[in-house]
Amino acid sequence: MDWRTLASVPRKSPAWKTRRKEWTRVEAEWMKRRGQASLLAWGICQASGQISIISSPGIEGYEALLELQNVPEGVQEYSWHRGANDSADSMIVSYQPPSHAWQPGPMYSSRENVTVKGHLVIKDSLLNDTGSYTVRVDLGYETQRATGWLEIHQWEDDPGISANTTSVVEYRDPMAVFCHTNVTDATRIQWYVNALNVSSNEQMTISPDRKTLILHQLSRYDFTIRCGIENVLGFPQKSDIIFPKVFYGPDSVLLRTKPSKFSSVLAAEVGSAVQLDCTSTSSPGPTYRWIHNGSFLSSAASLNFSSLTWEQMGKYRCIVENPVAQLSFYRDIRIQRPRTIPDIRTGFYLSGSLLVFVIGMTVLGGVYLCGVLIYFLITHFSTRYLSLGVKGGALLGVWTQKPAPPGVGVAERRGKGQARNWVVRDPTGQTHRCFF
């Protein structure tokens, strides 16, 4: 910030207060650095035992100071001269501490003054104040001389900034930014993206003289770009801010419906109310197109059907476009009548005649099985025996359930099948083969 800029602003205005605060900070830091340099030089001069002149770089329009270091006690006169000698023609001003008298010389410009400690102060310094200065110190018993150098710099203007474009498409268009400054030392030029000091990386490249920044791609989160320089006092001076306009999107399409859809299908009856809302985010704002069964329908973001008709059934597509970024997305949905689910019977049914046949066959089968079971039980588990007797000259066998008494002939069945082969023993012990 130039002091002349501060003077051009109306006093007590908000801008004046802001710049005055910055001006005060600059002055304080400048005095601090000058004091540090003086302390360093003071240590060196103490070792030498001679007076010396310490100065720090001055800024045009500011106060410049040449300090004396390692000055003995009892000084009778300080005499300051312009140049490398202490001739009368080059004298600026002299000061006598005992009498507090001072005398201007030929080189006095009314801006110079000598303090009680012998320092030379130059108010409102100019560029032509740069040069050598010599002081002669009269101690009464001896005279000491020292020569120093004062350099006054012009306050560097804040750097300017420009760009080949301020409107880019996200992750697609590069952007070149230029820093306008007279600074030739590249180490004093800095670049700031989103207020952060940056250097060359995969996303950006800084030229060797650091006056050009090339952003290979920007995102929607890159808000500010500026450059800055470090002036001779070490203070940063920054340019104006460039606010890039980054076009982006759409990233996706959101489709809301009433009633709710399921798997891109909206079930609705004829005569019912249907609403379709298509939304997306982009910069600039997106444009919308609705396609119904392959034909353009509307450029609105929403469709409303207060009473759905047969003709309004079918496939709908919402297309969202960013004309600047040349990106588009779409989402499909189909409106159709609800599907009816058939009544599926899970029971077993038979016709009347088939039922009678099944019942009859079941009964016959049951009778047959019962007969087989009875036959099996009789033939395998019966305890009957055949008692024999003679009646009318014929052999007669009688079945009985009781155990055969002793001496009664019994028959033993042998063989299987229809022909029952029986071996009969009579009470006398003779056997007879019979077939029943």
Short mmCIF file of N, CA, C and O in Angstrom, two decimals, residues 165-173 175 217-222 243-251 281-286 322-327:
data_model
loop_
_atom_site.label_atom_id
_atom_site.label_comp_id
_atom_site.label_asym_id
_atom_site.label_seq_id
_atom_site.Cartn_x
_atom_site.Cartn_y
_atom_site.Cartn_z
N THR A 165 -9.09 -16.21 -19.55
CA THR A 165 -10.53 -16.42 -19.44
C THR A 165 -10.87 -16.57 -17.96
O THR A 165 -10.01 -16.97 -17.16
N THR A 166 -12.08 -16.26 -17.63
CA THR A 166 -12.55 -16.46 -16.26
C THR A 166 -13.72 -17.44 -16.21
O THR A 166 -14.28 -17.66 -15.13
N SER A 167 -14.08 -18.01 -17.34
CA SER A 167 -15.18 -18.98 -17.40
C SER A 167 -14.65 -20.28 -18.01
O SER A 167 -14.19 -20.28 -19.16
N VAL A 168 -14.71 -21.34 -17.24
CA VAL A 168 -14.20 -22.64 -17.71
C VAL A 168 -15.18 -23.72 -17.32
O VAL A 168 -16.02 -23.55 -16.43
N VAL A 169 -15.06 -24.86 -17.99
CA VAL A 169 -15.85 -26.04 -17.68
C VAL A 169 -15.04 -26.92 -16.73
O VAL A 169 -13.85 -27.14 -16.95
N GLU A 170 -15.67 -27.39 -15.71
CA GLU A 170 -15.01 -28.18 -14.67
C GLU A 170 -14.29 -29.39 -15.27
O GLU A 170 -14.86 -30.13 -16.07
N TYR A 171 -13.01 -29.55 -14.86
CA TYR A 171 -12.16 -30.69 -15.23
C TYR A 171 -11.95 -30.80 -16.75
O TYR A 171 -11.54 -31.85 -17.23
N ARG A 172 -12.17 -29.71 -17.47
CA ARG A 172 -12.01 -29.79 -18.92
C ARG A 172 -11.16 -28.66 -19.48
O ARG A 172 -10.20 -28.90 -20.22
N ASP A 173 -11.47 -27.41 -19.12
CA ASP A 173 -10.80 -26.26 -19.73
C ASP A 173 -9.64 -25.78 -18.87
O ASP A 173 -9.78 -25.65 -17.65
N MET A 175 -6.79 -22.78 -17.71
CA MET A 175 -6.89 -21.33 -17.48
C MET A 175 -5.51 -20.79 -17.20
O MET A 175 -4.76 -21.34 -16.39
N GLN A 217 -6.76 -27.75 -14.91
CA GLN A 217 -8.19 -27.99 -14.76
C GLN A 217 -8.64 -27.42 -13.42
O GLN A 217 -7.89 -27.41 -12.45
N LEU A 218 -9.86 -26.93 -13.40
CA LEU A 218 -10.41 -26.35 -12.19
C LEU A 218 -11.64 -27.13 -11.78
O LEU A 218 -12.27 -27.80 -12.60
N SER A 219 -11.97 -27.04 -10.51
CA SER A 219 -13.17 -27.67 -9.99
C SER A 219 -14.12 -26.59 -9.49
O SER A 219 -13.74 -25.41 -9.37
N ARG A 220 -15.33 -27.00 -9.19
CA ARG A 220 -16.34 -26.06 -8.69
C ARG A 220 -15.96 -25.48 -7.33
O ARG A 220 -16.59 -24.53 -6.85
N TYR A 221 -14.92 -26.05 -6.69
CA TYR A 221 -14.49 -25.58 -5.38
C TYR A 221 -13.30 -24.64 -5.44
O TYR A 221 -12.74 -24.28 -4.41
N ASP A 222 -12.88 -24.25 -6.64
CA ASP A 222 -11.83 -23.25 -6.80
C ASP A 222 -12.49 -21.88 -6.89
O ASP A 222 -13.10 -21.55 -7.91
N PHE A 243 -12.14 -14.22 -9.53
CA PHE A 243 -13.14 -15.22 -9.14
C PHE A 243 -13.54 -16.02 -10.39
O PHE A 243 -14.37 -15.55 -11.18
N PRO A 244 -12.93 -17.19 -10.59
CA PRO A 244 -13.27 -17.95 -11.81
C PRO A 244 -14.70 -18.48 -11.75
O PRO A 244 -15.20 -18.87 -10.68
N LYS A 245 -15.33 -18.48 -12.91
CA LYS A 245 -16.67 -19.06 -13.05
C LYS A 245 -16.50 -20.46 -13.62
O LYS A 245 -16.11 -20.63 -14.78
N VAL A 246 -16.80 -21.45 -12.80
CA VAL A 246 -16.61 -22.85 -13.20
C VAL A 246 -17.97 -23.46 -13.48
O VAL A 246 -18.84 -23.52 -12.60
N PHE A 247 -18.17 -23.90 -14.71
CA PHE A 247 -19.43 -24.54 -15.10
C PHE A 247 -19.30 -26.05 -14.84
O PHE A 247 -18.29 -26.66 -15.19
N TYR A 248 -20.33 -26.62 -14.27
CA TYR A 248 -20.27 -28.05 -13.91
C TYR A 248 -21.66 -28.66 -14.01
O TYR A 248 -22.68 -27.95 -14.07
N GLY A 249 -21.67 -30.00 -13.99
CA GLY A 249 -22.92 -30.76 -13.95
C GLY A 249 -23.65 -30.77 -15.29
O GLY A 249 -23.20 -30.19 -16.28
N PRO A 250 -24.77 -31.50 -15.32
CA PRO A 250 -25.38 -32.21 -14.19
C PRO A 250 -24.63 -33.50 -13.85
O PRO A 250 -24.07 -34.13 -14.74
N ASP A 251 -24.62 -33.84 -12.56
CA ASP A 251 -23.96 -35.07 -12.13
C ASP A 251 -24.91 -36.25 -12.12
O ASP A 251 -24.48 -37.40 -12.24
N THR A 281 -28.74 -30.74 -10.47
CA THR A 281 -27.94 -29.58 -10.07
C THR A 281 -26.82 -29.38 -11.07
O THR A 281 -26.09 -30.32 -11.40
N SER A 282 -26.68 -28.14 -11.54
CA SER A 282 -25.59 -27.81 -12.46
C SER A 282 -25.42 -26.31 -12.50
O SER A 282 -26.22 -25.55 -11.95
N SER A 283 -24.31 -25.87 -13.12
CA SER A 283 -24.05 -24.45 -13.32
C SER A 283 -23.58 -24.25 -14.76
O SER A 283 -22.57 -24.85 -15.16
N PRO A 284 -24.33 -23.45 -15.54
CA PRO A 284 -25.60 -22.79 -15.19
C PRO A 284 -26.72 -23.81 -14.99
O PRO A 284 -26.52 -25.00 -15.22
N GLY A 285 -27.89 -23.31 -14.56
CA GLY A 285 -29.01 -24.20 -14.31
C GLY A 285 -29.35 -25.05 -15.52
O GLY A 285 -29.22 -24.61 -16.67
N PRO A 286 -29.79 -26.28 -15.32
CA PRO A 286 -30.03 -27.20 -16.44
C PRO A 286 -31.32 -26.88 -17.18
O PRO A 286 -32.21 -26.19 -16.67
N ASN A 322 -26.88 -29.48 -19.70
CA ASN A 322 -26.14 -28.26 -19.41
C ASN A 322 -25.59 -27.76 -20.74
O ASN A 322 -24.63 -28.33 -21.27
N PRO A 323 -26.17 -26.73 -21.32
CA PRO A 323 -25.75 -26.31 -22.67
C PRO A 323 -24.32 -25.78 -22.72
O PRO A 323 -23.69 -25.84 -23.77
N VAL A 324 -23.80 -25.26 -21.61
CA VAL A 324 -22.44 -24.73 -21.61
C VAL A 324 -21.43 -25.87 -21.46
O VAL A 324 -20.46 -25.97 -22.22
N ALA A 325 -21.64 -26.72 -20.48
CA ALA A 325 -20.74 -27.85 -20.27
C ALA A 325 -20.96 -28.96 -21.28
O ALA A 325 -20.14 -29.87 -21.40
N GLN A 326 -22.09 -28.90 -22.00
CA GLN A 326 -22.44 -29.90 -23.01
C GLN A 326 -22.48 -31.31 -22.41
O GLN A 326 -21.96 -32.26 -22.96
N LEU A 327 -23.12 -31.38 -21.26
CA LEU A 327 -23.33 -32.65 -20.58
C LEU A 327 -24.83 -32.87 -20.41
O LEU A 327 -25.59 -31.92 -20.23
#
